[in-house]
Coordinates of C-alpha atoms in Angstrom, one line a residue:
K116 CA -8.8 5.2 8.8
I117 CA -5.8 6.7 7.1
S118 CA -4.2 9.4 9.3
P119 CA -2.0 11.9 7.5
A120 CA -0.6 12.9 10.9
C121 CA 1.1 9.6 11.2
S122 CA 4.5 9.7 9.7
R123 CA 7.9 8.1 10.1
A124 CA 8.8 10.9 12.5
I125 CA 5.9 10.0 14.7
L126 CA 6.2 6.2 14.3
P127 CA 10.0 5.6 13.9
D128 CA 9.9 2.2 15.6
H129 CA 7.2 0.7 13.4
E130 CA 7.7 -1.2 10.2
V131 CA 5.9 -0.4 6.9
S132 CA 3.7 -3.4 6.1
F133 CA 3.3 -2.7 2.4
T134 CA 3.9 0.0 -0.3
F135 CA 1.3 1.5 -2.6
S136 CA 3.1 3.0 -5.6
L137 CA 1.4 5.1 -8.3
Y138 CA 2.9 5.2 -11.8
D139 CA 1.7 6.7 -15.2
R140 CA 0.7 3.2 -16.5
G141 CA -0.8 1.8 -13.3
Y142 CA -0.3 1.1 -9.7
L143 CA 1.4 -1.5 -7.5
I144 CA 0.6 -2.8 -4.1
A145 CA 3.5 -4.8 -2.7
K146 CA 5.2 -5.9 0.5
S147 CA 7.6 -3.4 1.9
A148 CA 11.0 -3.6 0.1
V149 CA 12.6 -3.7 3.6
L150 CA 10.6 -6.9 4.3
D151 CA 10.9 -8.4 0.8
P152 CA 14.0 -7.1 -1.1
C153 CA 13.3 -9.6 -3.9
Q154 CA 10.4 -7.6 -5.3
P155 CA 9.7 -7.9 -9.0
S156 CA 10.7 -4.9 -11.1
V157 CA 8.0 -2.6 -12.5
Q158 CA 10.1 -1.7 -15.5
D159 CA 8.2 -4.0 -17.9
G160 CA 4.8 -3.0 -16.6
K161 CA 3.6 -6.6 -16.2
T162 CA 3.3 -6.2 -12.4
L163 CA 1.2 -3.1 -12.5
H164 CA -2.5 -3.0 -12.0
P165 CA -4.3 -0.8 -14.6
Y166 CA -6.3 2.2 -13.7
D167 CA -9.8 0.9 -14.6
R168 CA -13.2 0.4 -13.1
A169 CA -12.0 -2.3 -10.8
S170 CA -9.5 0.1 -9.2
E171 CA -12.2 2.7 -8.8
K172 CA -13.4 1.1 -5.5
L173 CA -9.8 1.2 -4.2
F174 CA -9.2 4.9 -5.0
S175 CA -12.7 5.9 -3.6
A176 CA -11.8 4.2 -0.4
I177 CA -8.4 5.9 -0.2
E178 CA -10.1 9.3 -0.8
A179 CA -12.4 8.5 2.2
G180 CA -9.3 7.7 4.3
R181 CA -9.7 3.9 4.3
L182 CA -8.3 0.8 2.7
P183 CA -10.6 -2.0 1.6
G184 CA -10.0 -5.1 3.8
D185 CA -9.5 -7.5 0.9
I186 CA -6.2 -5.7 0.0
L187 CA -4.7 -6.8 3.3
D188 CA -5.8 -10.5 2.8
E189 CA -2.8 -11.4 0.6
I190 CA -0.2 -9.2 2.3
P191 CA 1.2 -10.2 5.7
S192 CA 0.7 -7.0 7.7
K193 CA 1.8 -5.9 11.1
Y194 CA -0.8 -4.1 13.1
Y195 CA -0.1 -1.3 15.6
N196 CA -3.1 -0.4 17.8
G197 CA -5.4 -1.6 15.1
S198 CA -3.6 0.2 12.3
V199 CA -1.4 -0.9 9.4
I200 CA 1.4 1.3 8.2
C201 CA 1.4 1.8 4.4
E202 CA 4.0 3.7 2.4
V203 CA 2.6 5.7 -0.6

């Protein structure tokens, strides 16, 4: 479950596993820039996922305070007490 009480101030020694970035033309889920500084640029829009029916499941889960497990399948994540740290 996503806990808004968790922040960098509370968890300063833990790394962000991935970032979830929202843009006007779509969204991007990527490894943390700290872990992977060679991230592709989002300037051309080719790396963005569109806001469509397929993304509806993702956003519904986020509203409920959860992340769908399949998101984490392709991103190496570090777990802390059963939780993953995501930067939005």
